[in-house]
Amino acid sequence: MIQLLDVSKTFESKAGKVHALKHVNMTIEEGDVFGVIGFSGAGKSTLIRLVNGLEKPTNGRVFVKGQEMGELPKSHLRKMRKEIGMVFQQFNLLNAKTVYANVAMPLVLDKIPKQDIQKRVMRLLEYVGLEDKADAYPNELSGGQKQRVGIARALATNPSILLCDEATSALDPKTTLSILELLKKINHELNITILIITHEMNVIKNICNKVAVMEDGAVIEEGKVIDVFGNPQKEVTKDFVKTVIDDTLPEGMMKKLKRDRSNSSILRLKTIGDYGKNALLSEINKEFDITTHILFASVSELRENTLSIVIVEIEGTPIERERALAHIQSKGILYERMEL
Ligand SMILES: Nc1ncnc2c1ncn2[C@@H]1O[C@H](COP(=O)(O)OP(=O)(O)OP(=O)(O)O)[C@@H](O)[C@H]1O
Ligand SMILES: [Mg+2]
């Protein structure tokens, strides 16, 4: 649906060349809610501007629905842009126009008959929960309501793709969740593919099925959200995951644990989906001459799956502990030995 093939983008500035994107490869499939996360300056907005054809790649190719964006003649590009709705961090509403007129704008520009515009705008306002605000002006709305108007406007041309650049970054946590719920509904009910750019891991955790982590213009890690959250490889990814998934023992507890590991090991176990850790622990307690103590447990709901993390102390002789570990490994459960 959206494909970036070895895409680089270099800007010339007074201070020299800025390599905003470096050899980026990315495939976003129909129906995905694909998240791109990275710190400020990582190249996220540049990536979105290449997807909607506002910028051309310096090298590489960008395809949207099989069309190469950099190569389209202007008339085709205009048509393609109707397939792509944009949602912005600062909403980008016209303050002198009513909510109704803001949502109607893309349809007016498209010279759609007035009655059709009226029907469509009212349906969209109802869809985003703002049917009673049609005559209000943007400065009479809360941030969350403004973003709902932004989303309704982005949906006006009936796009098949929604690009969201930090759509929730100007909102408080509760409002963020309500906007994410709306985006989830749009993806699910209207079957719209969503590419969402963010620096908040919470956004990825709540609605994305796939994620790419960007650093300094390059994609450094990519995959299904559950895999990246369950087993992050790069330091930046680990730092992002830590912001939403707790997997460490409280400091006070760490201090109280014995340093001597000759009779026990401390393991961090991670399971994805149904395989309950409780069953695993009772299994190894029964089968091997060991005792287990749970020190910490957390369960995180991701969009399509559950990630459970348990930190457990296993007491027993080294041989019995190794046998228990081999059993855990044979179940395909991720584990790490923790040193205190
Ligand atoms: N038009 C431009 N001219 C020169 N440099 C640019 C231009 N647009 C972006 N850059 C540079 O490219 C790099 C990536 O910018 P980009 O806006 O894509 O980052 P970002 O990941 O969206 O950051 P943020 O989270 O702050 O929005 C930055 O170093 C930026 O200064
Ligand atoms: Mg940006």
PDB file of N, CA and C in Angstrom, residues 98-149:
ATOM      1  N   THR A  98     -16.188  28.371  10.591  1.00  0.00           N
ATOM      2  CA  THR A  98     -16.857  27.472  11.547  1.00  0.00           C
ATOM      3  C   THR A  98     -16.317  26.049  11.379  1.00  0.00           C
ATOM      4  N   VAL A  99     -16.694  25.211  12.339  1.00  0.00           N
ATOM      5  CA  VAL A  99     -16.342  23.798  12.278  1.00  0.00           C
ATOM      6  C   VAL A  99     -16.849  23.210  10.956  1.00  0.00           C
ATOM      7  N   TYR A 100     -18.098  23.536  10.632  1.00  0.00           N
ATOM      8  CA  TYR A 100     -18.707  23.027   9.401  1.00  0.00           C
ATOM      9  C   TYR A 100     -17.853  23.426   8.186  1.00  0.00           C
ATOM     10  N   ALA A 101     -17.498  24.707   8.123  1.00  0.00           N
ATOM     11  CA  ALA A 101     -16.759  25.197   6.956  1.00  0.00           C
ATOM     12  C   ALA A 101     -15.359  24.582   6.879  1.00  0.00           C
ATOM     13  N   ASN A 102     -14.750  24.346   8.044  1.00  0.00           N
ATOM     14  CA  ASN A 102     -13.433  23.704   8.047  1.00  0.00           C
ATOM     15  C   ASN A 102     -13.499  22.303   7.450  1.00  0.00           C
ATOM     16  N   VAL A 103     -14.510  21.546   7.883  1.00  0.00           N
ATOM     17  CA  VAL A 103     -14.620  20.159   7.387  1.00  0.00           C
ATOM     18  C   VAL A 103     -15.016  20.158   5.903  1.00  0.00           C
ATOM     19  N   ALA A 104     -15.831  21.155   5.523  1.00  0.00           N
ATOM     20  CA  ALA A 104     -16.325  21.216   4.136  1.00  0.00           C
ATOM     21  C   ALA A 104     -15.236  21.636   3.144  1.00  0.00           C
ATOM     22  N   MET A 105     -14.183  22.292   3.663  1.00  0.00           N
ATOM     23  CA  MET A 105     -13.211  22.923   2.776  1.00  0.00           C
ATOM     24  C   MET A 105     -12.651  22.027   1.654  1.00  0.00           C
ATOM     25  N   PRO A 106     -12.187  20.823   1.971  1.00  0.00           N
ATOM     26  CA  PRO A 106     -11.646  19.996   0.874  1.00  0.00           C
ATOM     27  C   PRO A 106     -12.707  19.670  -0.176  1.00  0.00           C
ATOM     28  N   LEU A 107     -13.980  19.614   0.242  1.00  0.00           N
ATOM     29  CA  LEU A 107     -15.059  19.282  -0.698  1.00  0.00           C
ATOM     30  C   LEU A 107     -15.415  20.489  -1.557  1.00  0.00           C
ATOM     31  N   VAL A 108     -15.349  21.678  -0.945  1.00  0.00           N
ATOM     32  CA  VAL A 108     -15.595  22.912  -1.697  1.00  0.00           C
ATOM     33  C   VAL A 108     -14.505  23.055  -2.763  1.00  0.00           C
ATOM     34  N   LEU A 109     -13.258  22.830  -2.339  1.00  0.00           N
ATOM     35  CA  LEU A 109     -12.128  22.925  -3.291  1.00  0.00           C
ATOM     36  C   LEU A 109     -12.291  21.917  -4.425  1.00  0.00           C
ATOM     37  N   ASP A 110     -12.945  20.819  -4.111  1.00  0.00           N
ATOM     38  CA  ASP A 110     -13.146  19.758  -5.081  1.00  0.00           C
ATOM     39  C   ASP A 110     -14.410  19.983  -5.924  1.00  0.00           C
ATOM     40  N   LYS A 111     -15.080  21.125  -5.680  1.00  0.00           N
ATOM     41  CA  LYS A 111     -16.288  21.537  -6.424  1.00  0.00           C
ATOM     42  C   LYS A 111     -17.414  20.500  -6.358  1.00  0.00           C
ATOM     43  N   ILE A 112     -17.611  19.947  -5.180  1.00  0.00           N
ATOM     44  CA  ILE A 112     -18.697  18.990  -4.954  1.00  0.00           C
ATOM     45  C   ILE A 112     -19.995  19.789  -4.774  1.00  0.00           C
ATOM     46  N   PRO A 113     -21.154  19.312  -5.306  1.00  0.00           N
ATOM     47  CA  PRO A 113     -22.416  20.053  -5.128  1.00  0.00           C
ATOM     48  C   PRO A 113     -22.745  20.284  -3.653  1.00  0.00           C
ATOM     49  N   LYS A 114     -23.378  21.460  -3.410  1.00  0.00           N
ATOM     50  CA  LYS A 114     -23.607  21.913  -2.035  1.00  0.00           C
ATOM     51  C   LYS A 114     -24.381  20.912  -1.167  1.00  0.00           C
ATOM     52  N   GLN A 115     -25.454  20.321  -1.745  1.00  0.00           N
ATOM     53  CA  GLN A 115     -26.246  19.388  -0.917  1.00  0.00           C
ATOM     54  C   GLN A 115     -25.422  18.179  -0.519  1.00  0.00           C
ATOM     55  N   ASP A 116     -24.576  17.715  -1.439  1.00  0.00           N
ATOM     56  CA  ASP A 116     -23.733  16.555  -1.131  1.00  0.00           C
ATOM     57  C   ASP A 116     -22.744  16.904  -0.025  1.00  0.00           C
ATOM     58  N   ILE A 117     -22.225  18.140  -0.106  1.00  0.00           N
ATOM     59  CA  ILE A 117     -21.276  18.579   0.932  1.00  0.00           C
ATOM     60  C   ILE A 117     -21.976  18.564   2.282  1.00  0.00           C
ATOM     61  N   GLN A 118     -23.173  19.127   2.310  1.00  0.00           N
ATOM     62  CA  GLN A 118     -23.907  19.217   3.580  1.00  0.00           C
ATOM     63  C   GLN A 118     -24.099  17.825   4.199  1.00  0.00           C
ATOM     64  N   LYS A 119     -24.537  16.894   3.354  1.00  0.00           N
ATOM     65  CA  LYS A 119     -24.782  15.536   3.861  1.00  0.00           C
ATOM     66  C   LYS A 119     -23.505  14.924   4.411  1.00  0.00           C
ATOM     67  N   ARG A 120     -22.450  15.066   3.623  1.00  0.00           N
ATOM     68  CA  ARG A 120     -21.187  14.416   3.997  1.00  0.00           C
ATOM     69  C   ARG A 120     -20.601  15.052   5.272  1.00  0.00           C
ATOM     70  N   VAL A 121     -20.623  16.376   5.337  1.00  0.00           N
ATOM     71  CA  VAL A 121     -20.032  17.051   6.501  1.00  0.00           C
ATOM     72  C   VAL A 121     -20.795  16.664   7.772  1.00  0.00           C
ATOM     73  N   MET A 122     -22.135  16.646   7.696  1.00  0.00           N
ATOM     74  CA  MET A 122     -22.913  16.319   8.894  1.00  0.00           C
ATOM     75  C   MET A 122     -22.662  14.864   9.314  1.00  0.00           C
ATOM     76  N   ARG A 123     -22.519  13.985   8.334  1.00  0.00           N
ATOM     77  CA  ARG A 123     -22.232  12.587   8.654  1.00  0.00           C
ATOM     78  C   ARG A 123     -20.860  12.458   9.333  1.00  0.00           C
ATOM     79  N   LEU A 124     -19.888  13.224   8.810  1.00  0.00           N
ATOM     80  CA  LEU A 124     -18.536  13.162   9.398  1.00  0.00           C
ATOM     81  C   LEU A 124     -18.526  13.733  10.811  1.00  0.00           C
ATOM     82  N   LEU A 125     -19.241  14.839  11.007  1.00  0.00           N
ATOM     83  CA  LEU A 125     -19.263  15.444  12.348  1.00  0.00           C
ATOM     84  C   LEU A 125     -19.908  14.489  13.344  1.00  0.00           C
ATOM     85  N   GLU A 126     -20.933  13.801  12.867  1.00  0.00           N
ATOM     86  CA  GLU A 126     -21.572  12.806  13.732  1.00  0.00           C
ATOM     87  C   GLU A 126     -20.582  11.685  14.050  1.00  0.00           C
ATOM     88  N   TYR A 127     -19.833  11.279  13.035  1.00  0.00           N
ATOM     89  CA  TYR A 127     -18.893  10.171  13.216  1.00  0.00           C
ATOM     90  C   TYR A 127     -17.835  10.493  14.269  1.00  0.00           C
ATOM     91  N   VAL A 128     -17.389  11.756  14.295  1.00  0.00           N
ATOM     92  CA  VAL A 128     -16.342  12.119  15.263  1.00  0.00           C
ATOM     93  C   VAL A 128     -16.942  12.666  16.563  1.00  0.00           C
ATOM     94  N   GLY A 129     -18.278  12.638  16.673  1.00  0.00           N
ATOM     95  CA  GLY A 129     -18.941  13.039  17.917  1.00  0.00           C
ATOM     96  C   GLY A 129     -19.073  14.541  18.095  1.00  0.00           C
ATOM     97  N   LEU A 130     -19.195  15.300  16.995  1.00  0.00           N
ATOM     98  CA  LEU A 130     -19.281  16.762  17.113  1.00  0.00           C
ATOM     99  C   LEU A 130     -20.470  17.349  16.359  1.00  0.00           C
ATOM    100  N   GLU A 131     -21.560  16.556  16.225  1.00  0.00           N
ATOM    101  CA  GLU A 131     -22.676  17.048  15.402  1.00  0.00           C
ATOM    102  C   GLU A 131     -23.280  18.336  15.961  1.00  0.00           C
ATOM    103  N   ASP A 132     -23.131  18.565  17.282  1.00  0.00           N
ATOM    104  CA  ASP A 132     -23.703  19.780  17.860  1.00  0.00           C
ATOM    105  C   ASP A 132     -22.754  20.978  17.779  1.00  0.00           C
ATOM    106  N   LYS A 133     -21.590  20.810  17.167  1.00  0.00           N
ATOM    107  CA  LYS A 133     -20.605  21.907  17.120  1.00  0.00           C
ATOM    108  C   LYS A 133     -20.437  22.482  15.711  1.00  0.00           C
ATOM    109  N   ALA A 134     -21.322  22.141  14.799  1.00  0.00           N
ATOM    110  CA  ALA A 134     -21.157  22.557  13.404  1.00  0.00           C
ATOM    111  C   ALA A 134     -20.963  24.074  13.271  1.00  0.00           C
ATOM    112  N   ASP A 135     -21.697  24.850  14.079  1.00  0.00           N
ATOM    113  CA  ASP A 135     -21.631  26.306  13.927  1.00  0.00           C
ATOM    114  C   ASP A 135     -20.623  26.975  14.851  1.00  0.00           C
ATOM    115  N   ALA A 136     -19.926  26.172  15.646  1.00  0.00           N
ATOM    116  CA  ALA A 136     -18.933  26.755  16.559  1.00  0.00           C
ATOM    117  C   ALA A 136     -17.673  27.121  15.778  1.00  0.00           C
ATOM    118  N   TYR A 137     -16.853  28.008  16.385  1.00  0.00           N
ATOM    119  CA  TYR A 137     -15.564  28.357  15.790  1.00  0.00           C
ATOM    120  C   TYR A 137     -14.457  27.610  16.535  1.00  0.00           C
ATOM    121  N   PRO A 138     -13.333  27.333  15.860  1.00  0.00           N
ATOM    122  CA  PRO A 138     -12.272  26.553  16.508  1.00  0.00           C
ATOM    123  C   PRO A 138     -11.878  27.056  17.896  1.00  0.00           C
ATOM    124  N   ASN A 139     -11.822  28.408  18.079  1.00  0.00           N
ATOM    125  CA  ASN A 139     -11.376  28.879  19.401  1.00  0.00           C
ATOM    126  C   ASN A 139     -12.426  28.672  20.497  1.00  0.00           C
ATOM    127  N   GLU A 140     -13.585  28.130  20.146  1.00  0.00           N
ATOM    128  CA  GLU A 140     -14.588  27.778  21.163  1.00  0.00           C
ATOM    129  C   GLU A 140     -14.495  26.292  21.546  1.00  0.00           C
ATOM    130  N   LEU A 141     -13.489  25.615  20.993  1.00  0.00           N
ATOM    131  CA  LEU A 141     -13.387  24.162  21.220  1.00  0.00           C
ATOM    132  C   LEU A 141     -12.168  23.806  22.075  1.00  0.00           C
ATOM    133  N   SER A 142     -12.259  22.644  22.738  1.00  0.00           N
ATOM    134  CA  SER A 142     -11.090  22.113  23.462  1.00  0.00           C
ATOM    135  C   SER A 142     -10.121  21.513  22.454  1.00  0.00           C
ATOM    136  N   GLY A 143      -8.906  21.221  22.925  1.00  0.00           N
ATOM    137  CA  GLY A 143      -7.898  20.621  22.032  1.00  0.00           C
ATOM    138  C   GLY A 143      -8.397  19.325  21.405  1.00  0.00           C
ATOM    139  N   GLY A 144      -9.020  18.488  22.223  1.00  0.00           N
ATOM    140  CA  GLY A 144      -9.512  17.201  21.724  1.00  0.00           C
ATOM    141  C   GLY A 144     -10.590  17.411  20.665  1.00  0.00           C
ATOM    142  N   GLN A 145     -11.466  18.394  20.911  1.00  0.00           N
ATOM    143  CA  GLN A 145     -12.531  18.672  19.922  1.00  0.00           C
ATOM    144  C   GLN A 145     -11.928  19.211  18.628  1.00  0.00           C
ATOM    145  N   LYS A 146     -10.909  20.088  18.773  1.00  0.00           N
ATOM    146  CA  LYS A 146     -10.257  20.619  17.559  1.00  0.00           C
ATOM    147  C   LYS A 146      -9.666  19.473  16.742  1.00  0.00           C
ATOM    148  N   GLN A 147      -9.046  18.512  17.437  1.00  0.00           N
ATOM    149  CA  GLN A 147      -8.444  17.410  16.688  1.00  0.00           C
ATOM    150  C   GLN A 147      -9.521  16.551  16.021  1.00  0.00           C
ATOM    151  N   ARG A 148     -10.696  16.446  16.661  1.00  0.00           N
ATOM    152  CA  ARG A 148     -11.801  15.716  16.024  1.00  0.00           C
ATOM    153  C   ARG A 148     -12.231  16.416  14.726  1.00  0.00           C
ATOM    154  N   VAL A 149     -12.214  17.753  14.747  1.00  0.00           N
ATOM    155  CA  VAL A 149     -12.531  18.498  13.520  1.00  0.00           C
ATOM    156  C   VAL A 149     -11.448  18.205  12.466  1.00  0.00           C
TER     157      VAL A 149
END
